[in-house]
Tab-separated table of C-alpha atoms in Angstrom:
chain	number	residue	atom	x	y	z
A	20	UNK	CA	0.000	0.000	0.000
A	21	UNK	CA	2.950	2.170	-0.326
A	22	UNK	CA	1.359	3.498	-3.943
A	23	UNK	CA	3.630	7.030	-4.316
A	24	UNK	CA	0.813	7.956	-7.559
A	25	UNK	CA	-1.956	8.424	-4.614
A	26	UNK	CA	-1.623	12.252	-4.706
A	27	UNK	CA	-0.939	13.340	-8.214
A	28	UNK	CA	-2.218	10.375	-10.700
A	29	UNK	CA	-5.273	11.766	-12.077
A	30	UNK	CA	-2.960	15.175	-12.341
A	31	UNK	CA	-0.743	12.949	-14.420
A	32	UNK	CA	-3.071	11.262	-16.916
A	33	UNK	CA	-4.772	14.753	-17.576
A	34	UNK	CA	-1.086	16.167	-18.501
A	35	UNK	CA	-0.518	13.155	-20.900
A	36	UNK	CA	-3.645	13.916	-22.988
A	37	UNK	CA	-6.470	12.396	-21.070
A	38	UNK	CA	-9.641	14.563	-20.167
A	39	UNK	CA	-11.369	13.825	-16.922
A	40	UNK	CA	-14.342	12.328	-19.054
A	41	UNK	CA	-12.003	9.922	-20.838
A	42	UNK	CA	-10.221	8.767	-17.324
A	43	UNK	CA	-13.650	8.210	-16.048
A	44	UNK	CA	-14.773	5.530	-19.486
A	45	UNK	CA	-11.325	4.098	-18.438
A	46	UNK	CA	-12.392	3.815	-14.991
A	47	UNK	CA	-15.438	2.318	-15.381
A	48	UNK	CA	-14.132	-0.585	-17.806
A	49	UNK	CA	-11.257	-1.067	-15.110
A	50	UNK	CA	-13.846	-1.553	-12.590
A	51	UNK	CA	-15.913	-3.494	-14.312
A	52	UNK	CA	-13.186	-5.661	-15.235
A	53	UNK	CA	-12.345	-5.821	-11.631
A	54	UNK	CA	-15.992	-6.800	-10.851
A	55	UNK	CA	-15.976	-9.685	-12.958
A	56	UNK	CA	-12.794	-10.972	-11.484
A	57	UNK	CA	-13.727	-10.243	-7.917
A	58	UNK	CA	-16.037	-13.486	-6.991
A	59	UNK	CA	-13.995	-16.086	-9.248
A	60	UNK	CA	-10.650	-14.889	-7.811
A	61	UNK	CA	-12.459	-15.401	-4.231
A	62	UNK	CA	-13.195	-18.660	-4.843
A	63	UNK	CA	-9.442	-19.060	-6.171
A	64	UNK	CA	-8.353	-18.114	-2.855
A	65	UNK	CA	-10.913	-20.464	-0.552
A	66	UNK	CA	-9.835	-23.215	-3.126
A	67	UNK	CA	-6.128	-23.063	-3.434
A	68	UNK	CA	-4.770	-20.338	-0.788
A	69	UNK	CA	-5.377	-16.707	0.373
A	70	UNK	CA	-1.565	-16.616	0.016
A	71	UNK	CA	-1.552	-17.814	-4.049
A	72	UNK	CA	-4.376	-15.107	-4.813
A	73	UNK	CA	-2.526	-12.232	-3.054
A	74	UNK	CA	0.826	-13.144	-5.201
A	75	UNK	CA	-1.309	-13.194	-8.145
A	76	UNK	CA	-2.469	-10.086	-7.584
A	77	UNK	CA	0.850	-8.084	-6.532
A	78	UNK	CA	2.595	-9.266	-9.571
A	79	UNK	CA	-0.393	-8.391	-11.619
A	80	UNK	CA	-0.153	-4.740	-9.930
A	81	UNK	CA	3.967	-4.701	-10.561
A	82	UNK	CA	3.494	-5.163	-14.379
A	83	UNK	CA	0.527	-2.892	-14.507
A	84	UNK	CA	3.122	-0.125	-13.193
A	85	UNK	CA	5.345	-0.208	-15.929
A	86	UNK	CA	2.476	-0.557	-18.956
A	87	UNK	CA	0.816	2.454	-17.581
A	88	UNK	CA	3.809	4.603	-18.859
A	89	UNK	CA	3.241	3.380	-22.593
A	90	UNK	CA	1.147	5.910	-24.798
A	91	UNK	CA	-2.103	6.880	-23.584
A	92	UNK	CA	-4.998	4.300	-24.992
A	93	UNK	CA	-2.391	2.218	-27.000
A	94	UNK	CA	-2.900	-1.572	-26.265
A	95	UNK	CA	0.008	-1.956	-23.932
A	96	UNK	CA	-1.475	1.622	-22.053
A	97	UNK	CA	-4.960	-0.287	-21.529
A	98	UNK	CA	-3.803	-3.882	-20.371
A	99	UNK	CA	-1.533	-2.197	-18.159
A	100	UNK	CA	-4.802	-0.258	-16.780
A	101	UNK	CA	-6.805	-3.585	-16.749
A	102	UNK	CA	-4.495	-4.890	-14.786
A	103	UNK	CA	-3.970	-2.201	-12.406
A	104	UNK	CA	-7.694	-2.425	-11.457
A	105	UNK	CA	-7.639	-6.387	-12.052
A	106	UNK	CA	-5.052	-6.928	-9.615
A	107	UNK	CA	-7.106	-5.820	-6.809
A	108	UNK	CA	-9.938	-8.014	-7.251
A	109	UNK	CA	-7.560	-11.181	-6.052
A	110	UNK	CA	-6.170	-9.243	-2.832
A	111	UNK	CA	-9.293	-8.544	-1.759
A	112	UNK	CA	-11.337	-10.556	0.154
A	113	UNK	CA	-7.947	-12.754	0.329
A	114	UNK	CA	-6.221	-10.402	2.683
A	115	UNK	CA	-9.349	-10.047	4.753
A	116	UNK	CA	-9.685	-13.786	5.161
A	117	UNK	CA	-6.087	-14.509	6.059
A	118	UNK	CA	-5.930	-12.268	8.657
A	119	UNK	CA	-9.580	-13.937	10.085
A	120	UNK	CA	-8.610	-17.037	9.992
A	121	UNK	CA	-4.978	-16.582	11.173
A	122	UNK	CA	-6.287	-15.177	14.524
A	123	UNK	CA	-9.558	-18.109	14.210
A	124	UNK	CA	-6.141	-20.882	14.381
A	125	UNK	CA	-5.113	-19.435	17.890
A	126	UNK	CA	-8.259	-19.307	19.445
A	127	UNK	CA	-8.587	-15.312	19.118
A	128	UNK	CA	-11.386	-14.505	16.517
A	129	UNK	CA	-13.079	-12.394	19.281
A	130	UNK	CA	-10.220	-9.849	18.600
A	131	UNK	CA	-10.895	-9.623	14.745
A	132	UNK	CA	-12.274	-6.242	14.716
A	133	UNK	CA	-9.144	-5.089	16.288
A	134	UNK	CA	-6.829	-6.397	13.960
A	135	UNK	CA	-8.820	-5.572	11.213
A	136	UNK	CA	-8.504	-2.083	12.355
A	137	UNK	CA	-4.368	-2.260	13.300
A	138	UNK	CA	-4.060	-3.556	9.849
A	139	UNK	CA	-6.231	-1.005	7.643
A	140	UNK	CA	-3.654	1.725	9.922
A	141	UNK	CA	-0.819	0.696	8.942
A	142	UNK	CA	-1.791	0.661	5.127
A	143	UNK	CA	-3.532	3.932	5.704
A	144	UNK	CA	-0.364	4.547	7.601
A	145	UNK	CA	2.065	3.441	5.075
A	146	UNK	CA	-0.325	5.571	2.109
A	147	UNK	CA	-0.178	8.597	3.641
A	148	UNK	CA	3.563	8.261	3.828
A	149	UNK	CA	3.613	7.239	0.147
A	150	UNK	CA	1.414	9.814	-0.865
A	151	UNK	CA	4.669	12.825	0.875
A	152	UNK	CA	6.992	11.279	-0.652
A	153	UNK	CA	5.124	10.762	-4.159
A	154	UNK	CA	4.297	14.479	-4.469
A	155	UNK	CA	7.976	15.341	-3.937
A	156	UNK	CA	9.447	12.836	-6.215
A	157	UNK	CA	6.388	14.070	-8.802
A	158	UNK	CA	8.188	18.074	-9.150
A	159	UNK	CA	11.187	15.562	-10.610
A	160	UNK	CA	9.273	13.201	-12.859
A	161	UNK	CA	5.817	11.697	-12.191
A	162	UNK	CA	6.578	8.569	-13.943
A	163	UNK	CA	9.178	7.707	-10.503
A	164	UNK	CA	5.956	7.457	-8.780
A	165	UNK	CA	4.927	4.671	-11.010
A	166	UNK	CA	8.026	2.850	-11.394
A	167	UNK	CA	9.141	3.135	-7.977
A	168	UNK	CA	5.415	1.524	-7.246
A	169	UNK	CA	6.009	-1.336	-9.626
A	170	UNK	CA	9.801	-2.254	-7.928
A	171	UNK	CA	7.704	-2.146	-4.653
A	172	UNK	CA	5.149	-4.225	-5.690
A	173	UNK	CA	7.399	-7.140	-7.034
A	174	UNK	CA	9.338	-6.915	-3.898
A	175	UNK	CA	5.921	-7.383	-1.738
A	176	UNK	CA	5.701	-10.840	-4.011
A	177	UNK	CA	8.229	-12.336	-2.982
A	178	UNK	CA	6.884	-11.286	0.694
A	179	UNK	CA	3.999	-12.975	0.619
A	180	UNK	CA	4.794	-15.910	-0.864
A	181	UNK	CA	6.880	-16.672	2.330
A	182	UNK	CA	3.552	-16.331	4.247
A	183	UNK	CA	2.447	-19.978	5.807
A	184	UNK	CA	-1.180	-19.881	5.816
A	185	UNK	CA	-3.200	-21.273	8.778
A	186	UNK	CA	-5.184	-24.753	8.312
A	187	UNK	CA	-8.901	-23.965	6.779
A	188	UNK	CA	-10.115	-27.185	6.441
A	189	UNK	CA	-10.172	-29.896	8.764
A	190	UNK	CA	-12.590	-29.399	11.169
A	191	UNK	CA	-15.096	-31.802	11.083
A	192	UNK	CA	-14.061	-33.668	8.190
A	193	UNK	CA	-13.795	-30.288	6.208
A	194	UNK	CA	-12.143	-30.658	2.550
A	195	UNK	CA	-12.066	-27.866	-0.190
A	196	UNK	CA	-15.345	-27.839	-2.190
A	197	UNK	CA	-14.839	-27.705	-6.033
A	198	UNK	CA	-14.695	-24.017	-7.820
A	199	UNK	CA	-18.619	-24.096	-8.525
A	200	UNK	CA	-19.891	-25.711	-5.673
A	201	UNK	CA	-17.934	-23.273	-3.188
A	202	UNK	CA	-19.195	-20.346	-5.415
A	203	UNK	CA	-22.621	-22.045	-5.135
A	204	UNK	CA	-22.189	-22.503	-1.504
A	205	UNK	CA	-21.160	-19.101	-0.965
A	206	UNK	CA	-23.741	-17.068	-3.295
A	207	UNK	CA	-26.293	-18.752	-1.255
A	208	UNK	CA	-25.253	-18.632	2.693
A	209	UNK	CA	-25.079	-14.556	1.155
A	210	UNK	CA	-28.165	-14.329	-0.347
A	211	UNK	CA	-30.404	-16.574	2.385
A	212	UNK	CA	-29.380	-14.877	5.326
A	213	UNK	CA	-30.844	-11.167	5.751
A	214	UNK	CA	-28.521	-9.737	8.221
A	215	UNK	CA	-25.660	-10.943	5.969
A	216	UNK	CA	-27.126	-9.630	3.292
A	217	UNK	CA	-27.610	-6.260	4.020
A	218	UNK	CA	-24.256	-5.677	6.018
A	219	UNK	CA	-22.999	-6.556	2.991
A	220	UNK	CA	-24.778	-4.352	0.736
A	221	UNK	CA	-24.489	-1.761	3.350
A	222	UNK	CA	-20.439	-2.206	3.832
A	223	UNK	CA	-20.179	-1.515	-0.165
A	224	UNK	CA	-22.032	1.733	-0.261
A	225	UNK	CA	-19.324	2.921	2.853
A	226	UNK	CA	-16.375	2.330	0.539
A	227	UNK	CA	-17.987	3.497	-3.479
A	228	UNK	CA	-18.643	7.535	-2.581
A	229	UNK	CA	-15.613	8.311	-0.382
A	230	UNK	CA	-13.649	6.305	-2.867
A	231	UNK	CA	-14.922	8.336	-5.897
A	232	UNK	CA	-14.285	11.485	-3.654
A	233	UNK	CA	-10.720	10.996	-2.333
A	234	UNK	CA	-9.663	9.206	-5.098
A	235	UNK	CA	-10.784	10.379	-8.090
A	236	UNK	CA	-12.164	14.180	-7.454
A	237	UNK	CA	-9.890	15.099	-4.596
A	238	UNK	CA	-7.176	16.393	-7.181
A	239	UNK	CA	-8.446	18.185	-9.694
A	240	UNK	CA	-10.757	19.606	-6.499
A	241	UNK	CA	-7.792	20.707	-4.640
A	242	UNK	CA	-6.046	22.723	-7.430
A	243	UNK	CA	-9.462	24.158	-8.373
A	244	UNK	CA	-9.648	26.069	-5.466
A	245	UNK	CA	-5.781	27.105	-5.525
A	246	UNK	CA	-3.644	24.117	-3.147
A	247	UNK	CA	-0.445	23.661	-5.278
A	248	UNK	CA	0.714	20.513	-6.610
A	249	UNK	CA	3.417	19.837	-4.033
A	250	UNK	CA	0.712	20.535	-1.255
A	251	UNK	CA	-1.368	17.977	-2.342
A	252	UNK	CA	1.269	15.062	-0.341
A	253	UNK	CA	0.548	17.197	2.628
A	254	UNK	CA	-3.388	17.150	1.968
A	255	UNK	CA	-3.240	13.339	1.678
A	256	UNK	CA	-1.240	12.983	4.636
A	257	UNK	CA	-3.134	15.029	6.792
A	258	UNK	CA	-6.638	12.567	5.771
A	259	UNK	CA	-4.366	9.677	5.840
A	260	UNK	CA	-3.363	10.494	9.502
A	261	UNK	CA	-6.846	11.135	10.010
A	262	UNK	CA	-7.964	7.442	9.305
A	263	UNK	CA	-5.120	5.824	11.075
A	264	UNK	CA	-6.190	7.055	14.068
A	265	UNK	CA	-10.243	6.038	12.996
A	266	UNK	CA	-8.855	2.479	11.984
A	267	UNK	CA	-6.521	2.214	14.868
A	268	UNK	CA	-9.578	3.065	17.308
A	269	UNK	CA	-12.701	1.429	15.451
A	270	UNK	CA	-12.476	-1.618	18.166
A	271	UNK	CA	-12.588	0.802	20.925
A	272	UNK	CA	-14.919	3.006	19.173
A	273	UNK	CA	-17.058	-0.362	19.507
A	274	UNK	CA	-16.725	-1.323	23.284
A	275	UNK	CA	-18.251	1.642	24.472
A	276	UNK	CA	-21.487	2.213	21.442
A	277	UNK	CA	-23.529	0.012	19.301
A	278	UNK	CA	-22.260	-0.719	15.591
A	279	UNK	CA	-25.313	0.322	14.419
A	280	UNK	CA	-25.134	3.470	16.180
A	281	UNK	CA	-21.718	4.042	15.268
A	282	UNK	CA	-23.063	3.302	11.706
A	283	UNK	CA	-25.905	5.714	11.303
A	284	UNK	CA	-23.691	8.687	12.982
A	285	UNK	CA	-21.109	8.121	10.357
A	286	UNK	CA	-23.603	7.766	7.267
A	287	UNK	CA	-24.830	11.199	8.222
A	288	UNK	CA	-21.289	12.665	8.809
A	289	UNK	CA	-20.193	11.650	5.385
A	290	UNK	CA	-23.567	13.077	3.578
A	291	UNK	CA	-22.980	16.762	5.165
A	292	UNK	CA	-19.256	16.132	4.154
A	293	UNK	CA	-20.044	15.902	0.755
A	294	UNK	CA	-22.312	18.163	0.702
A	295	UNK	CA	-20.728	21.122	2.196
A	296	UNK	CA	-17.676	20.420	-0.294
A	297	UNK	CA	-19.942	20.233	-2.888
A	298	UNK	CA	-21.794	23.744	-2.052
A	299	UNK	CA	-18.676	26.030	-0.885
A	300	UNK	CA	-15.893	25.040	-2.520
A	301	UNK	CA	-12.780	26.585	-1.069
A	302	UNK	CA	-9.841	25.885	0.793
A	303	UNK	CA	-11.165	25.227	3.900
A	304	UNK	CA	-13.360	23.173	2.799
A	305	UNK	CA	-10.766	20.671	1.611
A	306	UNK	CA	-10.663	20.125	5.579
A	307	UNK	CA	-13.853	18.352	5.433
A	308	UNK	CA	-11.957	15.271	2.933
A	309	UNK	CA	-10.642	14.408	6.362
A	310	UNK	CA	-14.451	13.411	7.230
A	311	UNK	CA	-14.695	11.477	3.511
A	312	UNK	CA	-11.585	8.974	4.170
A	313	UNK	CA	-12.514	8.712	8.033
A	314	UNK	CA	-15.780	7.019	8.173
A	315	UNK	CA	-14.673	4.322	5.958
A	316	UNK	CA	-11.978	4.066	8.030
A	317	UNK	CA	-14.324	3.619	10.712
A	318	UNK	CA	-16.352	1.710	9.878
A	319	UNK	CA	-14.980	-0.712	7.263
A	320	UNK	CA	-13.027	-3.145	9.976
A	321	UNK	CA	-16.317	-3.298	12.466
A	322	UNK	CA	-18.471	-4.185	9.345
A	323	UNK	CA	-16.034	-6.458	8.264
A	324	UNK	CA	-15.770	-8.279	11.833
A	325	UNK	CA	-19.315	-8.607	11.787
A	326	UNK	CA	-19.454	-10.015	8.628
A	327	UNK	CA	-16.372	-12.687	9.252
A	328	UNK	CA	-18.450	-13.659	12.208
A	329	UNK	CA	-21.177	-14.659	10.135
A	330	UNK	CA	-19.772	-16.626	7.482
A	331	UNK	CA	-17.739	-19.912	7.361
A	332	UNK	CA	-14.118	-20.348	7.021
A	333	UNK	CA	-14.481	-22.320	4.012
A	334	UNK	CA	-16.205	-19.393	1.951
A	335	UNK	CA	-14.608	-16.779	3.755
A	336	UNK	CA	-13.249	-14.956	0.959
A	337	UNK	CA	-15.777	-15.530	-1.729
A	338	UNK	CA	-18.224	-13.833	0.501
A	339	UNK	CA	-16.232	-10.943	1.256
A	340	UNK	CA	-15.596	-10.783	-2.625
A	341	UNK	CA	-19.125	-10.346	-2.830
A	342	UNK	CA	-19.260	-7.102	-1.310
A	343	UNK	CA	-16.126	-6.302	-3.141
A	344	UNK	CA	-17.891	-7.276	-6.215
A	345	UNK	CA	-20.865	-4.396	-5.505
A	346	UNK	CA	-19.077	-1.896	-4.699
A	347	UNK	CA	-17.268	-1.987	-8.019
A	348	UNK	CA	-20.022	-2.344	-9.639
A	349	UNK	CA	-21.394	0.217	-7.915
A	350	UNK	CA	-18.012	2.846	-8.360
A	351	UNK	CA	-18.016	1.263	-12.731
A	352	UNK	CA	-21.152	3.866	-12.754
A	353	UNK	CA	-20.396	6.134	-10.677
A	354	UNK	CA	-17.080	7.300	-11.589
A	355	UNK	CA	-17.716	7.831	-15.847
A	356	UNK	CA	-20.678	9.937	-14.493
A	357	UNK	CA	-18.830	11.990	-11.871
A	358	UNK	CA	-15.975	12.629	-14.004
A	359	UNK	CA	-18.052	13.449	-16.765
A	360	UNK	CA	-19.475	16.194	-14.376
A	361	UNK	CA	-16.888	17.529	-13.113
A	362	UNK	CA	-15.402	18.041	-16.810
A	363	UNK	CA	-19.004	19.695	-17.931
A	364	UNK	CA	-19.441	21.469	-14.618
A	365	UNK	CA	-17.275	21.324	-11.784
A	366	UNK	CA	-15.680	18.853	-9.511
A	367	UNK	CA	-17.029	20.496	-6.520
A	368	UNK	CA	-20.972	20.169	-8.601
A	369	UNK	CA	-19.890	16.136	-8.824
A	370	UNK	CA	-19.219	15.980	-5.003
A	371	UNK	CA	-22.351	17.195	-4.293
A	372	UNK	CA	-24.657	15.103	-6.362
A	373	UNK	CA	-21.974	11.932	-4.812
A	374	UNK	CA	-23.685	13.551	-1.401
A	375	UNK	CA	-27.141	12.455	-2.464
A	376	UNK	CA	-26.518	9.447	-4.387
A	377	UNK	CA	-24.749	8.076	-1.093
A	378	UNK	CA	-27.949	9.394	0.880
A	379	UNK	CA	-30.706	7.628	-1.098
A	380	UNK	CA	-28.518	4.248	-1.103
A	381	UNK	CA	-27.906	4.375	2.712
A	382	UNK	CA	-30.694	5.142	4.397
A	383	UNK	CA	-32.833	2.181	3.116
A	384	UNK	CA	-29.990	-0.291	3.651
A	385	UNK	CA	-29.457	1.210	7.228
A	386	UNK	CA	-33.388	0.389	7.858
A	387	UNK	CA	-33.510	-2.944	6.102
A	388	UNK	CA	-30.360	-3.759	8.610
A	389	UNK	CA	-31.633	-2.459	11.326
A	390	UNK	CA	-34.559	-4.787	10.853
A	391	UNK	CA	-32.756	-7.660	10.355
A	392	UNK	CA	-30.758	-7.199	13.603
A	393	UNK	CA	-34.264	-6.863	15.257
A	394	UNK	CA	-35.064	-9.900	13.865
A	395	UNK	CA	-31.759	-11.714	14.207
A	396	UNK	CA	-31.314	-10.470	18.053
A	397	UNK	CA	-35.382	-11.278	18.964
């Protein structure tokens, strides 16, 4: 997670040729592609290793680097981009499910939503200190931040590979189900159970707006309203520290109010967020991205705990894919349209529409959990 292009890669494609509009068509095939690969590659790693997926994936990334650096929309420009979005779909879920089940082999599941939080830190952690250094090394050549990526990425191969998974079969005569019949298995311990089922919806809409945002309109939003280039690292450092800290804390955060609580508080923190950014554009305003990276911060490790604690060890991953899978879907539309926007308009008129897209997706996934809690708990 030490990606140096965080701060400065839209920035980049725009000064090679590319229009926001055009980064936003490339966006959504790169997320669609990612969506397609994001259930089969969690089945890969439920039926041959969390470890062989996540290899898979950082080599993927590592190439992707490099290709990215051909021309603009030649052949070698747009595998390079497929894979750059491709290569997430078999980390995720994969990375999740290790961790789970690592802590499941000594007994200490109970403390998943803490490590789930420690972990998200340090890559928030280790981003925000990629994201100093890759606006620095940018004013010498943007393309370091790529390459210097790609040398990273090979290097965390070679890491992972030296990982020794723990045992997730087994117990009680467990053996790994064949590629269809775990994806069956898995689509339908989803799709059956309704608490699952909406965490899961609801944990997806968390991560597609402030994704959008932070990635993808944070940029071209800053230096509209006069932050420099070189600032930009300390911008991203700032929200990065931001969501350590909400990461680091979400167990705690936990102990002492109800996840659904903390849920609904941060829903509505993250609509006036985007809303007020979207309305008064300005420098101070920028303040309020802090708000946009927190709450997933916040929130995505307690969701995720709950949603590990729901699901079986032998379709962990698949079923987080599943989420994984919406929200791509879910940021394949959204992005083309926002960028599109902010190109017609203004990025600060695409933020604010994100506000009420995220608001009329939330609330009646927030109600339909709620319910099923009721139901669940009663």
């Amino acid at each position: 997670m030490f990606i140096l292009w965080v701060p400065i890669w839209v920035v980049f494609l725009q000064r090679r040729g590319l229009t926001l509009t055009q980064i936003g068509l490339l966006e959504a095939f790169a997320w669609l592609l990612t969506a397609v690969l994001e259930v089969p590659t969690g089945v890969i790693a439920d039926r041959w290793g969390r470890r062989t997926s996540i290899a898979i994936g950082t080599s993927m990334y590592s190439v992707a680097m490099f290709l990215i650096l051909t021309t603009p929309l030649s052949p070698t420009f747009i595998l390079g981009y497929a894979f750059w979005n491709g290569s997430m779909a078999f980390v995720t879920g994969a990375d999740s499910a290790l961790l789970y089940d690592s802590l499941k082999a000594d007994g200490r599941e109970a403390e998943a939503a803490k490590y789930a939080g420690r972990s998200s830190a340090i890559q928030l952690a280790s981003q925000g200190l990629a994201a100093l250094c890759g606006s620095a090394l940018a004013t010498i050549d943007m393309a370091l931040c790529f390459i210097v990526s790609g040398l990273l990425a090979f290097a965390a191969t070679i890491v992972i590979l030296t990982v020794r998974e723990a045992p997730r079969f087994g117990e009680q005569g467990e053996s790994p189900a064949t590629y269809w019949n775990n994806l069956r298995t898995a689509v339908g311990i989803a799709s059956s159970r309704p608490v699952l089922r909406a965490i899961l919806l609801l944990s997806a809409s968390f991560s597609v707006v402030p994704l959008v945002v932070y990635y993808f309109l944070l940029q071209p939003y800053a230096l509209g309203v006069g932050i420099p280039l070189l600032a930009l690292g300390v911008v991203v450092v700032l929200i990065q520290a931001t969501t350590v800290a909400a990461s680091w804390l979400a167990h705690r955060v936990q102990r002492r109010f109800e996840l659904r609580w903390i849920v609904t508080l941060s829903a509505v923190a993250l609509a006036v967020a985007t809303l007020v950014l979207g309305i008064a554009p300005s420098i101070p305003s920028v303040a309020l991205m802090l708000v946009v990276a927190l709450v997933p911060a916040l929130v995505g490790p307690l969701l995720t705990a709950r949603i590990n604690g729901l699901i079986p060890s032998a379709q962990r991953a698949t079923i987080l894919s599943l989420s994984a899978l919406i929200a791509e879907l879910g940021t394949a539309g959204l992005v083309p349209l926002l960028l599109w926007l902010a190109d017609q308009l203004s990025p600060a008129t695409a933020i604010g529409l994100s506000a009420a897209i995220f608001a009329v997706t939330a609330v009646p996934l927030l109600i339909m959990w709620r319910a099923s809690e009721s139901v669940a708990i009663g």
